[in-house]
mmCIF file of N, CA and C in Angstrom:
data_model
loop_
_atom_site.group_PDB
_atom_site.id
_atom_site.type_symbol
_atom_site.label_atom_id
_atom_site.label_comp_id
_atom_site.label_asym_id
_atom_site.label_seq_id
_atom_site.Cartn_x
_atom_site.Cartn_y
_atom_site.Cartn_z
ATOM 1 N N MET A 16 0.889 -1.089 -0.146
ATOM 2 C CA MET A 16 -0.108 0.406 -0.155
ATOM 3 C C MET A 16 1.128 1.286 0.252
ATOM 4 N N VAL A 17 0.408 1.925 -1.175
ATOM 5 C CA VAL A 17 1.111 3.089 -0.802
ATOM 6 C C VAL A 17 0.766 4.191 0.553
ATOM 7 N N ASP A 18 1.891 5.546 0.568
ATOM 8 C CA ASP A 18 1.562 6.009 1.832
ATOM 9 C C ASP A 18 0.412 6.916 2.133
ATOM 10 N N SER A 19 -0.028 7.192 0.708
ATOM 11 C CA SER A 19 -1.101 8.278 0.313
ATOM 12 C C SER A 19 -2.493 7.602 1.186
ATOM 13 N N TYR A 20 -2.488 6.390 0.965
ATOM 14 C CA TYR A 20 -3.572 5.290 1.774
ATOM 15 C C TYR A 20 -4.042 6.391 3.133
ATOM 16 N N TYR A 21 -3.151 5.489 3.956
ATOM 17 C CA TYR A 21 -2.682 6.194 5.444
ATOM 18 C C TYR A 21 -3.619 7.851 5.522
ATOM 19 N N GLU A 22 -3.013 8.574 4.756
ATOM 20 C CA GLU A 22 -3.512 9.612 4.235
ATOM 21 C C GLU A 22 -4.468 10.171 4.135
ATOM 22 N N SER A 23 -5.670 9.634 3.186
ATOM 23 C CA SER A 23 -6.247 10.190 2.338
ATOM 24 C C SER A 23 -7.903 10.056 3.234
ATOM 25 N N GLY A 24 -8.283 10.734 2.589
ATOM 26 C CA GLY A 24 -10.084 11.476 3.500
ATOM 27 C C GLY A 24 -9.507 12.224 4.609
ATOM 28 N N THR A 25 -10.948 12.384 4.808
ATOM 29 C CA THR A 25 -11.266 12.969 6.341
ATOM 30 C C THR A 25 -10.829 12.728 7.486
ATOM 31 N N THR A 26 -10.529 12.857 8.484
ATOM 32 C CA THR A 26 -10.317 12.639 9.510
ATOM 33 C C THR A 26 -11.236 11.649 9.960
ATOM 34 N N ALA A 27 -12.233 12.329 10.138
ATOM 35 C CA ALA A 27 -13.859 11.131 10.202
ATOM 36 C C ALA A 27 -12.930 9.700 10.069
ATOM 37 N N GLU A 28 -13.458 10.036 8.287
ATOM 38 C CA GLU A 28 -13.329 8.679 7.537
ATOM 39 C C GLU A 28 -11.665 7.872 7.751
ATOM 40 N N ARG A 29 -10.452 8.879 8.163
ATOM 41 C CA ARG A 29 -9.758 7.795 8.860
ATOM 42 C C ARG A 29 -9.677 6.741 9.870
ATOM 43 N N TRP A 30 -10.476 7.519 10.758
ATOM 44 C CA TRP A 30 -10.494 7.682 12.026
ATOM 45 C C TRP A 30 -11.228 5.762 11.980
ATOM 46 N N ASP A 31 -12.653 5.854 11.091
ATOM 47 C CA ASP A 31 -13.389 4.511 11.149
ATOM 48 C C ASP A 31 -11.993 3.711 10.448
ATOM 49 N N ARG A 32 -11.487 3.776 9.764
ATOM 50 C CA ARG A 32 -10.866 2.923 8.976
ATOM 51 C C ARG A 32 -9.657 2.204 9.798
ATOM 52 N N ALA A 33 -8.853 3.794 10.799
ATOM 53 C CA ALA A 33 -7.914 2.635 11.384
ATOM 54 C C ALA A 33 -8.656 1.645 13.102
ATOM 55 N N GLN A 34 -10.032 2.517 12.853
ATOM 56 C CA GLN A 34 -10.810 1.088 14.097
ATOM 57 C C GLN A 34 -10.975 0.206 12.878
ATOM 58 N N LEU A 35 -11.112 -0.307 11.681
ATOM 59 C CA LEU A 35 -11.774 -1.199 10.857
ATOM 60 C C LEU A 35 -10.250 -1.886 11.241
ATOM 61 N N PHE A 36 -8.949 -1.444 11.216
ATOM 62 C CA PHE A 36 -7.684 -2.148 11.366
ATOM 63 C C PHE A 36 -7.518 -2.836 12.455
ATOM 64 N N PHE A 37 -7.494 -2.206 13.335
ATOM 65 C CA PHE A 37 -6.957 -2.447 14.732
ATOM 66 C C PHE A 37 -8.643 -3.851 15.427
ATOM 67 N N GLU A 38 -9.736 -3.607 14.811
ATOM 68 C CA GLU A 38 -10.488 -4.891 15.187
ATOM 69 C C GLU A 38 -10.103 -6.199 14.382
ATOM 70 N N ALA A 39 -9.201 -5.888 12.970
ATOM 71 C CA ALA A 39 -8.601 -6.715 12.771
ATOM 72 C C ALA A 39 -7.754 -7.327 12.574
ATOM 73 N N LYS A 40 -6.859 -6.772 13.852
ATOM 74 C CA LYS A 40 -5.878 -7.090 14.546
ATOM 75 C C LYS A 40 -4.781 -6.834 13.607
ATOM 76 N N GLU A 41 -4.931 -5.949 12.516
ATOM 77 C CA GLU A 41 -3.650 -5.341 11.762
ATOM 78 C C GLU A 41 -3.222 -4.247 12.434
ATOM 79 N N TYR A 42 -2.515 -4.435 13.659
ATOM 80 C CA TYR A 42 -2.566 -2.716 14.791
ATOM 81 C C TYR A 42 -1.343 -2.507 14.115
ATOM 82 N N VAL A 43 -0.120 -2.638 13.557
ATOM 83 C CA VAL A 43 0.726 -1.834 12.778
ATOM 84 C C VAL A 43 0.167 -1.292 11.835
ATOM 85 N N THR A 44 -0.799 -1.554 10.913
ATOM 86 C CA THR A 44 -1.193 -0.522 10.180
ATOM 87 C C THR A 44 -3.045 0.483 10.624
ATOM 88 N N ALA A 45 -2.892 0.425 11.744
ATOM 89 C CA ALA A 45 -4.019 0.981 12.788
ATOM 90 C C ALA A 45 -2.969 1.948 13.153
ATOM 91 N N VAL A 46 -1.552 1.778 13.294
ATOM 92 C CA VAL A 46 -0.704 2.588 13.884
ATOM 93 C C VAL A 46 -0.683 4.076 13.086
ATOM 94 N N ARG A 47 0.161 3.375 11.636
ATOM 95 C CA ARG A 47 0.291 4.259 10.047
ATOM 96 C C ARG A 47 -0.864 5.262 10.664
ATOM 97 N N ILE A 48 -2.107 4.693 10.758
ATOM 98 C CA ILE A 48 -3.100 5.720 10.229
ATOM 99 C C ILE A 48 -3.352 6.672 11.548
ATOM 100 N N LEU A 49 -3.455 5.975 13.138
ATOM 101 C CA LEU A 49 -3.668 6.789 13.516
ATOM 102 C C LEU A 49 -3.079 7.946 14.429
ATOM 103 N N THR A 50 -1.385 7.617 13.718
ATOM 104 C CA THR A 50 0.026 8.871 13.911
ATOM 105 C C THR A 50 -0.311 9.683 13.072
ATOM 106 N N GLY A 51 -1.072 9.738 12.218
ATOM 107 C CA GLY A 51 -1.852 11.265 10.951
ATOM 108 C C GLY A 51 -2.517 11.629 11.909
ATOM 109 N N ILE A 52 -3.823 10.912 12.575
ATOM 110 C CA ILE A 52 -4.693 11.727 13.205
ATOM 111 C C ILE A 52 -4.485 12.398 14.258
ATOM 112 N N VAL A 53 -3.711 11.850 15.147
ATOM 113 C CA VAL A 53 -2.785 12.148 16.816
ATOM 114 C C VAL A 53 -2.032 13.727 15.999
ATOM 115 N N ASP A 54 -1.233 13.392 15.044
ATOM 116 C CA ASP A 54 -0.696 14.700 14.497
ATOM 117 C C ASP A 54 -1.577 15.533 14.358
ATOM 118 N N GLU A 55 -2.948 15.166 13.752
ATOM 119 C CA GLU A 55 -3.386 16.520 13.197
ATOM 120 C C GLU A 55 -4.373 17.051 14.451
ATOM 121 N N VAL A 56 -4.855 16.274 15.226
ATOM 122 C CA VAL A 56 -5.810 16.831 16.218
ATOM 123 C C VAL A 56 -5.005 16.185 17.905
ATOM 124 N N PRO A 57 -3.717 16.341 18.289
ATOM 125 C CA PRO A 57 -3.050 15.932 19.457
ATOM 126 C C PRO A 57 -4.034 16.511 20.629
ATOM 127 N N GLU A 58 -5.343 17.175 21.078
ATOM 128 C CA GLU A 58 -6.018 17.001 21.830
ATOM 129 C C GLU A 58 -6.561 16.023 22.656
ATOM 130 N N GLN A 59 -7.456 15.649 21.289
ATOM 131 C CA GLN A 59 -8.304 14.321 21.500
ATOM 132 C C GLN A 59 -7.441 12.836 22.167
ATOM 133 N N VAL A 60 -8.212 12.545 22.874
ATOM 134 C CA VAL A 60 -7.396 11.278 24.175
ATOM 135 C C VAL A 60 -8.357 10.410 22.796
ATOM 136 N N ALA A 61 -9.224 10.086 22.283
ATOM 137 C CA ALA A 61 -9.710 8.654 21.924
ATOM 138 C C ALA A 61 -8.358 8.501 20.842
ATOM 139 N N PRO A 62 -7.897 9.128 19.704
ATOM 140 C CA PRO A 62 -7.337 8.852 18.809
ATOM 141 C C PRO A 62 -6.049 7.962 19.695
ATOM 142 N N ARG A 63 -5.582 8.912 20.518
ATOM 143 C CA ARG A 63 -4.122 8.715 21.623
ATOM 144 C C ARG A 63 -4.188 7.568 22.106
ATOM 145 N N LEU A 64 -5.513 6.930 22.610
ATOM 146 C CA LEU A 64 -5.323 5.918 23.421
ATOM 147 C C LEU A 64 -5.874 4.766 22.397
ATOM 148 N N LEU A 65 -6.377 4.866 21.260
ATOM 149 C CA LEU A 65 -6.292 3.666 20.316
ATOM 150 C C LEU A 65 -4.680 3.306 19.780
ATOM 151 N N LEU A 66 -4.377 4.323 19.948
ATOM 152 C CA LEU A 66 -3.201 4.142 19.276
ATOM 153 C C LEU A 66 -1.977 3.402 20.413
ATOM 154 N N ALA A 67 -2.440 4.123 21.974
ATOM 155 C CA ALA A 67 -1.737 3.438 22.360
ATOM 156 C C ALA A 67 -1.853 1.912 22.801
ATOM 157 N N ARG A 68 -3.139 1.816 22.301
ATOM 158 C CA ARG A 68 -3.655 0.203 22.219
ATOM 159 C C ARG A 68 -2.876 -0.892 20.797
ATOM 160 N N ALA A 69 -2.818 -0.048 20.084
ATOM 161 C CA ALA A 69 -2.448 -0.346 18.493
ATOM 162 C C ALA A 69 -0.855 -0.632 18.870
ATOM 163 N N TYR A 70 0.113 0.233 19.542
ATOM 164 C CA TYR A 70 1.695 0.335 19.842
ATOM 165 C C TYR A 70 1.406 -1.310 20.980
ATOM 166 N N TYR A 71 0.759 -1.476 22.127
ATOM 167 C CA TYR A 71 0.515 -2.124 23.005
ATOM 168 C C TYR A 71 0.439 -3.677 22.418
ATOM 169 N N HIS A 72 -0.317 -3.711 21.353
ATOM 170 C CA HIS A 72 -1.142 -5.248 21.028
ATOM 171 C C HIS A 72 0.216 -5.682 19.483
ATOM 172 N N SER A 73 0.985 -4.108 18.982
ATOM 173 C CA SER A 73 2.017 -4.602 18.200
ATOM 174 C C SER A 73 3.613 -4.971 18.900
ATOM 175 N N ALA A 74 3.596 -4.954 19.937
ATOM 176 C CA ALA A 74 4.960 -4.876 21.584
ATOM 177 C C ALA A 74 5.682 -3.799 21.080
ATOM 178 N N GLN A 75 5.419 -2.541 20.454
ATOM 179 C CA GLN A 75 5.884 -0.961 20.608
ATOM 180 C C GLN A 75 5.638 -0.498 21.919
ATOM 181 N N LEU A 76 6.444 -1.196 23.352
ATOM 182 C CA LEU A 76 5.621 -0.974 24.567
ATOM 183 C C LEU A 76 6.517 0.510 24.597
ATOM 184 N N LYS A 77 7.266 0.444 24.214
ATOM 185 C CA LYS A 77 7.983 2.841 25.073
ATOM 186 C C LYS A 77 7.080 3.287 24.039
ATOM 187 N N LYS A 78 6.533 3.339 23.003
ATOM 188 C CA LYS A 78 5.756 4.051 22.303
ATOM 189 C C LYS A 78 4.471 4.002 23.398
ATOM 190 N N ALA A 79 4.612 3.181 23.307
ATOM 191 C CA ALA A 79 2.687 2.417 23.873
ATOM 192 C C ALA A 79 2.690 3.490 25.533
ATOM 193 N N GLU A 80 3.886 3.433 26.078
ATOM 194 C CA GLU A 80 3.746 3.908 27.441
ATOM 195 C C GLU A 80 3.587 5.456 27.159
ATOM 196 N N ALA A 81 4.315 5.671 26.156
ATOM 197 C CA ALA A 81 4.648 7.069 25.521
ATOM 198 C C ALA A 81 3.113 8.125 25.402
ATOM 199 N N GLU A 82 2.501 7.311 24.893
ATOM 200 C CA GLU A 82 1.031 7.417 24.006
ATOM 201 C C GLU A 82 -0.108 7.727 25.183
ATOM 202 N N LEU A 83 0.284 6.588 26.451
ATOM 203 C CA LEU A 83 -0.783 6.634 27.209
ATOM 204 C C LEU A 83 -0.506 7.670 28.651
ATOM 205 N N ARG A 84 0.839 7.741 28.882
ATOM 206 C CA ARG A 84 1.717 9.195 29.821
ATOM 207 C C ARG A 84 0.814 10.131 29.283
ATOM 208 N N SER A 85 0.617 10.612 28.088
ATOM 209 C CA SER A 85 0.231 11.872 27.073
ATOM 210 C C SER A 85 -1.222 12.016 27.389
ATOM 211 N N VAL A 86 -2.143 11.031 27.191
ATOM 212 C CA VAL A 86 -3.445 10.471 27.383
ATOM 213 C C VAL A 86 -3.894 10.971 29.054
ATOM 214 N N LEU A 87 -3.197 10.204 30.046
ATOM 215 C CA LEU A 87 -3.184 11.013 31.215
ATOM 216 C C LEU A 87 -2.633 12.430 31.431
ATOM 217 N N GLU A 88 -2.206 13.115 31.021
ATOM 218 C CA GLU A 88 -1.589 14.679 31.227
ATOM 219 C C GLU A 88 -3.062 14.917 30.419
ATOM 220 N N ARG A 89 -3.272 14.671 30.097
ATOM 221 C CA ARG A 89 -5.001 15.112 28.710
ATOM 222 C C ARG A 89 -5.738 14.653 29.828
ATOM 223 N N ASP A 90 -6.169 13.768 30.800
ATOM 224 C CA ASP A 90 -7.168 12.982 30.888
ATOM 225 C C ASP A 90 -7.013 12.492 31.964
ATOM 226 N N PRO A 91 -6.295 12.915 33.519
ATOM 227 C CA PRO A 91 -5.402 12.375 34.619
ATOM 228 C C PRO A 91 -6.282 11.123 35.274
ATOM 229 N N VAL A 92 -8.044 11.141 34.931
ATOM 230 C CA VAL A 92 -9.097 10.433 35.606
ATOM 231 C C VAL A 92 -9.123 9.360 34.343
ATOM 232 N N GLU A 93 -8.355 8.883 33.137
ATOM 233 C CA GLU A 93 -8.887 8.466 32.683
ATOM 234 C C GLU A 93 -8.897 6.723 33.159
ATOM 235 N N GLN A 94 -9.665 5.877 33.238
ATOM 236 C CA GLN A 94 -9.497 4.725 33.602
ATOM 237 C C GLN A 94 -8.901 3.203 32.988
ATOM 238 N N TYR A 95 -8.677 3.842 31.664
ATOM 239 C CA TYR A 95 -8.495 2.360 30.995
ATOM 240 C C TYR A 95 -6.918 2.930 30.221
ATOM 241 N N ALA A 96 -6.857 4.191 30.209
ATOM 242 C CA ALA A 96 -5.425 4.587 30.253
ATOM 243 C C ALA A 96 -4.515 4.535 31.366
ATOM 244 N N THR A 97 -5.024 4.310 32.781
ATOM 245 C CA THR A 97 -4.235 4.085 33.877
ATOM 246 C C THR A 97 -4.122 2.541 33.702
ATOM 247 N N LEU A 98 -5.086 2.122 33.411
ATOM 248 C CA LEU A 98 -4.835 0.563 33.973
ATOM 249 C C LEU A 98 -3.810 -0.187 33.037
ATOM 250 N N MET A 99 -3.980 0.279 31.664
ATOM 251 C CA MET A 99 -3.170 -0.076 30.674
ATOM 252 C C MET A 99 -1.372 0.320 30.698
ATOM 253 N N LEU A 100 -1.261 1.408 30.986
ATOM 254 C CA LEU A 100 0.152 1.959 31.842
ATOM 255 C C LEU A 100 0.349 0.871 32.639
ATOM 256 N N GLY A 101 -0.603 0.445 33.453
ATOM 257 C CA GLY A 101 0.363 -0.141 34.627
ATOM 258 C C GLY A 101 0.519 -1.647 33.753
ATOM 259 N N ARG A 102 -0.605 -1.931 33.072
ATOM 260 C CA ARG A 102 -0.028 -3.229 32.213
ATOM 261 C C ARG A 102 1.446 -3.185 31.264
ATOM 262 N N THR A 103 1.508 -2.190 30.409
ATOM 263 C CA THR A 103 2.360 -1.694 29.911
ATOM 264 C C THR A 103 3.754 -2.092 30.455
ATOM 265 N N LEU A 104 3.844 -1.021 32.141
ATOM 266 C CA LEU A 104 4.668 -1.092 32.847
ATOM 267 C C LEU A 104 5.181 -2.923 32.917
ATOM 268 N N GLU A 105 4.126 -3.681 33.198
ATOM 269 C CA GLU A 105 4.453 -4.564 34.143
ATOM 270 C C GLU A 105 5.098 -5.738 32.304
ATOM 271 N N ARG A 106 4.397 -5.658 31.311
ATOM 272 C CA ARG A 106 4.870 -6.178 30.019
ATOM 273 C C ARG A 106 6.465 -5.641 29.871
ATOM 274 N N GLN A 107 6.715 -4.574 30.667
ATOM 275 C CA GLN A 107 8.382 -3.820 29.926
ATOM 276 C C GLN A 107 9.144 -4.226 31.118
ATOM 277 N N GLY A 108 8.666 -5.305 32.095
ATOM 278 C CA GLY A 108 9.385 -5.819 33.623
ATOM 279 C C GLY A 108 9.747 -4.647 33.982
ATOM 280 N N ARG A 109 9.074 -4.217 34.554
ATOM 281 C CA ARG A 109 8.873 -2.618 35.402
ATOM 282 C C ARG A 109 7.744 -2.807 36.790
ATOM 283 N N PRO A 110 7.543 -4.149 37.259
ATOM 284 C CA PRO A 110 6.497 -4.425 38.671
ATOM 285 C C PRO A 110 6.274 -3.265 39.447
ATOM 286 N N GLU A 111 7.476 -2.609 39.431
ATOM 287 C CA GLU A 111 7.261 -1.270 40.829
ATOM 288 C C GLU A 111 6.429 -0.118 40.358
ATOM 289 N N ASP A 112 7.232 0.518 38.713
ATOM 290 C CA ASP A 112 6.585 1.436 38.407
ATOM 291 C C ASP A 112 4.991 1.217 38.110
ATOM 292 N N ALA A 113 4.729 -0.257 37.798
ATOM 293 C CA ALA A 113 3.328 -0.863 37.209
ATOM 294 C C ALA A 113 2.583 -0.903 38.405
ATOM 295 N N ALA A 114 2.877 -1.369 39.493
ATOM 296 C CA ALA A 114 2.270 -1.123 40.641
ATOM 297 C C ALA A 114 1.520 0.445 41.153
ATOM 298 N N ARG A 115 1.621 1.742 40.939
ATOM 299 C CA ARG A 115 0.708 2.405 41.405
ATOM 300 C C ARG A 115 -0.037 2.621 40.175
ATOM 301 N N TYR A 116 0.457 2.233 38.944
ATOM 302 C CA TYR A 116 -1.193 2.436 38.011
ATOM 303 C C TYR A 116 -2.276 1.449 38.389
ATOM 304 N N LEU A 117 -1.564 0.722 38.657
ATOM 305 C CA LEU A 117 -2.419 -0.514 39.236
ATOM 306 C C LEU A 117 -3.526 -0.431 39.614
ATOM 307 N N ARG A 118 -2.781 0.552 41.166
ATOM 308 C CA ARG A 118 -3.720 0.616 42.227
ATOM 309 C C ARG A 118 -4.158 1.814 41.859
ATOM 310 N N LEU A 119 -4.335 2.658 41.462
ATOM 311 C CA LEU A 119 -5.172 3.746 40.461
ATOM 312 C C LEU A 119 -5.737 3.332 40.059
ATOM 313 N N ALA A 120 -5.884 2.259 39.061
ATOM 314 C CA ALA A 120 -7.119 1.934 38.051
ATOM 315 C C ALA A 120 -7.870 1.319 39.535
ATOM 316 N N ALA A 121 -7.391 0.341 39.738
ATOM 317 C CA ALA A 121 -8.029 -0.225 40.542
ATOM 318 C C ALA A 121 -9.095 0.775 41.938
ATOM 319 N N ALA A 122 -8.848 1.268 42.100
ATOM 320 C CA ALA A 122 -9.912 2.807 42.965
ATOM 321 C C ALA A 122 -10.462 3.446 42.180
ATOM 322 N N PHE A 123 -10.460 3.796 40.963
ATOM 323 C CA PHE A 123 -10.955 4.241 39.914
ATOM 324 C C PHE A 123 -12.276 3.589 39.951
ATOM 325 N N ASP A 124 -11.545 2.176 39.817
ATOM 326 C CA ASP A 124 -13.310 0.890 39.547
ATOM 327 C C ASP A 124 -13.921 0.820 41.411
ATOM 328 N N GLY A 125 -13.258 1.825 41.810
ATOM 329 C CA GLY A 125 -14.408 1.186 42.899
ATOM 330 C C GLY A 125 -13.720 0.305 44.325
ATOM 331 N N ASP A 126 -12.667 -0.097 43.884
ATOM 332 C CA ASP A 126 -11.731 -1.070 44.914
ATOM 333 C C ASP A 126 -10.912 -0.305 45.533
ATOM 334 N N VAL A 127 -11.383 -0.534 46.763
ATOM 335 C CA VAL A 127 -10.477 0.228 47.400
ATOM 336 C C VAL A 127 -9.586 -0.427 48.175
ATOM 337 N N THR A 128 -9.195 -2.131 48.240
ATOM 338 C CA THR A 128 -8.258 -2.588 48.411
ATOM 339 C C THR A 128 -7.225 -2.255 47.388
ATOM 340 N N GLY A 129 -7.729 -2.346 46.746
ATOM 341 C CA GLY A 129 -6.000 -1.885 45.859
ATOM 342 C C GLY A 129 -5.483 -3.084 44.498
ATOM 343 N N GLU A 130 -6.991 -4.054 44.481
ATOM 344 C CA GLU A 130 -6.321 -5.336 43.906
ATOM 345 C C GLU A 130 -6.958 -5.059 42.803
ATOM 346 N N VAL A 131 -6.355 -5.405 41.649
ATOM 347 C CA VAL A 131 -6.666 -5.703 40.025
ATOM 348 C C VAL A 131 -7.894 -6.541 39.630
ATOM 349 N N PRO A 132 -9.232 -6.641 39.507
ATOM 350 C CA PRO A 132 -10.026 -7.987 39.275
ATOM 351 C C PRO A 132 -9.568 -8.499 38.515
ATOM 352 N N ALA A 133 -9.873 -10.108 38.561
ATOM 353 C CA ALA A 133 -8.957 -11.183 37.703
ATOM 354 C C ALA A 133 -9.914 -10.482 36.734
ATOM 355 N N GLN A 134 -10.660 -10.578 36.333
ATOM 356 C CA GLN A 134 -10.969 -10.378 34.362
ATOM 357 C C GLN A 134 -10.185 -9.160 33.640
ATOM 358 N N GLN A 135 -9.431 -8.084 35.185
ATOM 359 C CA GLN A 135 -8.676 -7.469 33.957
ATOM 360 C C GLN A 135 -7.020 -7.513 34.164
ATOM 361 N N ARG A 136 -6.968 -8.926 34.982
ATOM 362 C CA ARG A 136 -5.438 -9.057 34.614
ATOM 363 C C ARG A 136 -5.060 -9.347 34.034
#
């Protein structure tokens, strides 16, 4: 595919396309589309969060971490980004760094014990 494919269409059309590629587990292709969207509308959280998820699923963990931190700068109580940052740090072999975010995510979920529910592990 030529690069113009990733850049063609309106932002909304590219967003829809990126979501389709993500759902099809074509994470690298979703990343190529989403990076352009994030550059175009850097203040929006949803494209950054989907980009972080695509990075995570394509094992680009440093990039996932950076996007998740950007999401949390814009929306400090974004529960899923907090949980995902914890999981990303765990996957990088940084359990001490991860623990803080996993406790926060559990607290956002209403778990005062700070334990992450089994279905979210």
